[in-house]
Tab-separated table of C-alpha atoms in Angstrom:
chain	number	residue	atom	x	y	z
A	1297	MET	CA	120.643	147.015	78.051
A	1298	SER	CA	121.733	147.082	82.066
A	1299	GLY	CA	121.911	149.501	84.286
A	1300	ASN	CA	120.633	153.471	85.141
A	1301	ARG	CA	120.406	155.247	81.967
A	1302	ILE	CA	119.031	158.845	83.071
A	1303	GLY	CA	116.519	160.759	80.763
A	1304	ILE	CA	114.896	157.153	79.154
A	1305	LYS	CA	111.685	156.082	80.164
A	1306	SER	CA	111.314	152.621	81.575
A	1307	ALA	CA	108.932	149.759	80.285
A	1308	LYS	CA	105.711	149.709	82.143
A	1309	GLY	CA	105.864	146.556	84.999
A	1310	THR	CA	108.725	147.686	86.097
A	1311	SER	CA	109.140	149.151	89.668
A	1312	THR	CA	109.862	152.529	88.641
A	1313	SER	CA	107.305	154.594	86.910
A	1314	GLY	CA	108.214	157.761	84.542
A	1315	TYR	CA	111.933	158.807	84.036
A	1316	VAL	CA	114.395	156.477	85.698
A	1317	THR	CA	117.203	158.755	87.218
A	1318	LYS	CA	120.237	157.584	89.394
A	1319	SER	CA	119.773	157.129	93.571
A	1320	LYS	CA	121.850	156.153	96.059
A	1321	VAL	CA	119.130	154.583	98.097
A	1322	ASN	CA	119.175	151.120	96.227
A	1323	LYS	CA	122.457	151.331	94.874
A	1324	ASN	CA	123.381	147.882	96.100
A	1325	LEU	CA	120.482	145.999	94.597
A	1326	ASN	CA	121.971	147.351	91.789
A	1327	LYS	CA	118.886	146.312	89.921
A	1328	GLN	CA	118.553	145.810	86.037
A	1329	HIS	CA	115.806	147.812	83.771
A	1330	ARG	CA	114.440	146.800	80.728
A	1331	TYR	CA	113.683	149.899	78.011
A	1332	LEU	CA	111.520	149.537	75.327
A	1333	HIS	CA	111.154	151.895	72.414
A	1334	ASP	CA	108.015	152.849	70.768
A	1335	SER	CA	108.356	150.043	67.828
A	1336	ASP	CA	109.145	147.499	70.015
A	1337	MET	CA	105.333	147.607	71.349
A	1338	GLU	CA	103.608	148.344	68.458
A	1339	TYR	CA	102.946	144.637	67.799
A	1340	SER	CA	102.646	143.145	71.112
A	1341	ASP	CA	99.187	141.949	71.433
A	1342	GLU	CA	100.644	140.521	75.223
A	1343	GLU	CA	101.066	144.147	75.683
A	1344	GLN	CA	97.303	145.290	74.584
A	1345	ASN	CA	95.243	142.737	76.281
A	1346	LYS	CA	97.183	142.256	79.775
A	1347	ASN	CA	95.817	145.942	81.311
A	1348	LYS	CA	92.542	145.204	80.542
A	1349	ARG	CA	89.912	144.250	83.214
A	1350	GLN	CA	87.227	141.096	83.154
A	1351	ILE	CA	83.794	142.545	81.911
A	1352	ASP	CA	81.476	140.717	84.881
A	1353	ILE	CA	78.069	140.946	82.958
A	1354	ASN	CA	76.488	140.665	85.940
A	1355	GLU	CA	77.414	143.059	87.764
A	1356	LEU	CA	77.453	145.843	84.939
A	1357	VAL	CA	73.168	144.494	85.192
A	1358	LYS	CA	72.694	145.112	89.146
A	1359	ASN	CA	74.572	148.090	88.366
A	1360	LYS	CA	72.380	149.500	85.495
A	1361	LYS	CA	69.039	148.579	87.788
A	1362	ILE	CA	70.548	150.189	90.736
A	1363	LYS	CA	70.957	153.430	88.814
A	1364	LEU	CA	67.744	153.250	87.274
A	1365	ASN	CA	65.983	152.919	90.856
A	1366	ASN	CA	67.671	155.783	91.872
A	1367	GLU	CA	66.319	158.032	89.255
A	1368	LYS	CA	62.856	156.502	90.105
A	1369	ASN	CA	63.466	157.936	93.348
A	1370	PRO	CA	62.388	161.722	94.516
A	1371	ASN	CA	64.797	161.964	97.319
A	1372	VAL	CA	67.440	161.312	94.976
A	1373	LEU	CA	65.947	163.930	92.626
A	1374	ILE	CA	65.152	166.141	95.523
A	1375	ASN	CA	68.995	166.110	96.383
A	1376	LYS	CA	70.387	166.161	92.591
A	1377	TYR	CA	67.864	169.542	92.382
A	1378	PHE	CA	68.855	170.938	95.660
A	1379	ASN	CA	72.777	170.363	95.059
A	1380	ASN	CA	72.457	172.115	91.833
A	1381	PHE	CA	70.599	175.153	93.666
A	1382	ILE	CA	73.521	175.401	95.734
A	1383	ASP	CA	76.229	174.883	93.101
A	1384	TYR	CA	74.400	178.190	91.545
A	1385	ILE	CA	74.309	180.199	94.696
A	1386	GLU	CA	77.784	179.350	94.750
A	1387	ASP	CA	79.320	180.084	91.106
A	1388	ASN	CA	77.361	183.506	91.076
A	1389	ASN	CA	78.781	184.492	94.014
A	1390	ILE	CA	75.192	185.142	95.449
A	1391	LYS	CA	75.130	186.697	98.994
A	1392	PHE	CA	72.687	186.121	101.760
A	1393	ASN	CA	74.148	187.691	104.884
A	1394	ASP	CA	72.762	185.555	107.344
A	1395	HIS	CA	69.751	184.375	105.850
A	1396	LYS	CA	71.768	181.460	103.540
A	1397	ASP	CA	70.508	178.423	105.612
A	1398	ASP	CA	66.604	179.717	105.558
A	1399	ILE	CA	66.772	180.046	101.977
A	1400	LEU	CA	68.183	176.349	101.556
A	1401	HIS	CA	65.847	175.555	103.285
A	1402	LEU	CA	62.904	177.075	101.577
A	1403	TYR	CA	63.765	175.557	97.981
A	1404	LYS	CA	64.515	172.285	99.869
A	1405	GLN	CA	60.682	172.690	101.161
A	1406	LYS	CA	59.369	173.601	97.630
A	1407	LEU	CA	60.762	170.667	96.246
A	1408	LEU	CA	59.511	168.384	98.930
A	1409	ASP	CA	55.773	169.932	98.754
A	1410	TYR	CA	56.146	169.470	94.662
A	1411	TYR	CA	56.775	165.711	94.785
A	1412	LYS	CA	54.598	165.200	97.342
A	1413	SER	CA	51.373	167.137	95.582
A	1414	GLU	CA	52.146	165.568	92.594
A	1415	LYS	CA	53.064	162.092	93.422
A	1416	THR	CA	55.435	161.590	90.574
A	1417	ASN	CA	59.056	159.902	90.569
A	1418	THR	CA	60.073	162.193	87.264
A	1419	GLU	CA	62.321	164.065	86.746
A	1420	LEU	CA	61.576	167.703	86.587
A	1421	PRO	CA	61.584	169.678	82.859
A	1422	ARG	CA	64.003	171.683	81.852
A	1423	ALA	CA	62.044	175.065	81.618
A	1424	HIS	CA	60.152	174.114	85.055
A	1425	ASP	CA	60.167	177.079	87.661
A	1426	LEU	CA	61.960	175.238	90.182
A	1427	LEU	CA	64.922	174.834	88.080
A	1428	ASN	CA	65.298	178.241	87.189
A	1429	TYR	CA	67.549	179.301	89.708
A	1430	GLU	CA	67.872	182.383	89.031
A	1431	ARG	CA	63.978	183.321	89.835
A	1432	GLN	CA	64.103	180.962	92.624
A	1433	VAL	CA	66.644	183.303	94.541
A	1434	LYS	CA	64.787	186.523	93.292
A	1435	LEU	CA	61.290	184.868	94.894
A	1436	LEU	CA	63.462	183.759	97.952
A	1437	SER	CA	64.920	186.639	98.721
A	1438	ASN	CA	62.123	188.834	98.088
A	1439	LYS	CA	60.813	186.945	101.109
A	1440	PHE	CA	63.319	187.887	103.370
A	1441	ASN	CA	63.721	191.725	101.709
A	1442	ILE	CA	67.439	191.039	101.038
A	1443	ASP	CA	69.624	193.025	98.666
A	1444	LYS	CA	71.421	190.153	97.167
A	1445	GLY	CA	74.166	192.752	95.888
A	1446	ASN	CA	74.569	192.079	92.261
A	1447	THR	CA	72.229	195.700	91.935
A	1448	LEU	CA	73.389	199.136	93.116
A	1449	GLN	CA	72.700	199.942	97.347
A	1450	TYR	CA	71.383	203.332	97.634
């Protein structure tokens, strides 16, 4: 088939993606499009294998080693828990007035102290006190006498 047919999907690999519409821009080029039906693609091995990316095993092993090394690095773990704490604060819409930076700094200092004192490079267990973000917010806000905004103010 040749010419532009409106409302029919064009085949993979043509210069247009999705539906073809009439355009005055390239009318003088008079491109011909190939239109495919689902039945044309059922037995096409060429189409299935063409888009697959070649897997480089050495690259996969290298990426795996980097990932394993990063999991043992305490700085990576500290940043991960710190970002989770920030997400908890934002998700629960907790207001600290002007003390937000101080509270975040204190929490990060707690994480740093834990990893220095324990001399461990493993992830914290889920039930650990530092990962109980609700409790940490209460403890840290009590240091600054902050009312979080979730309770009634008198």
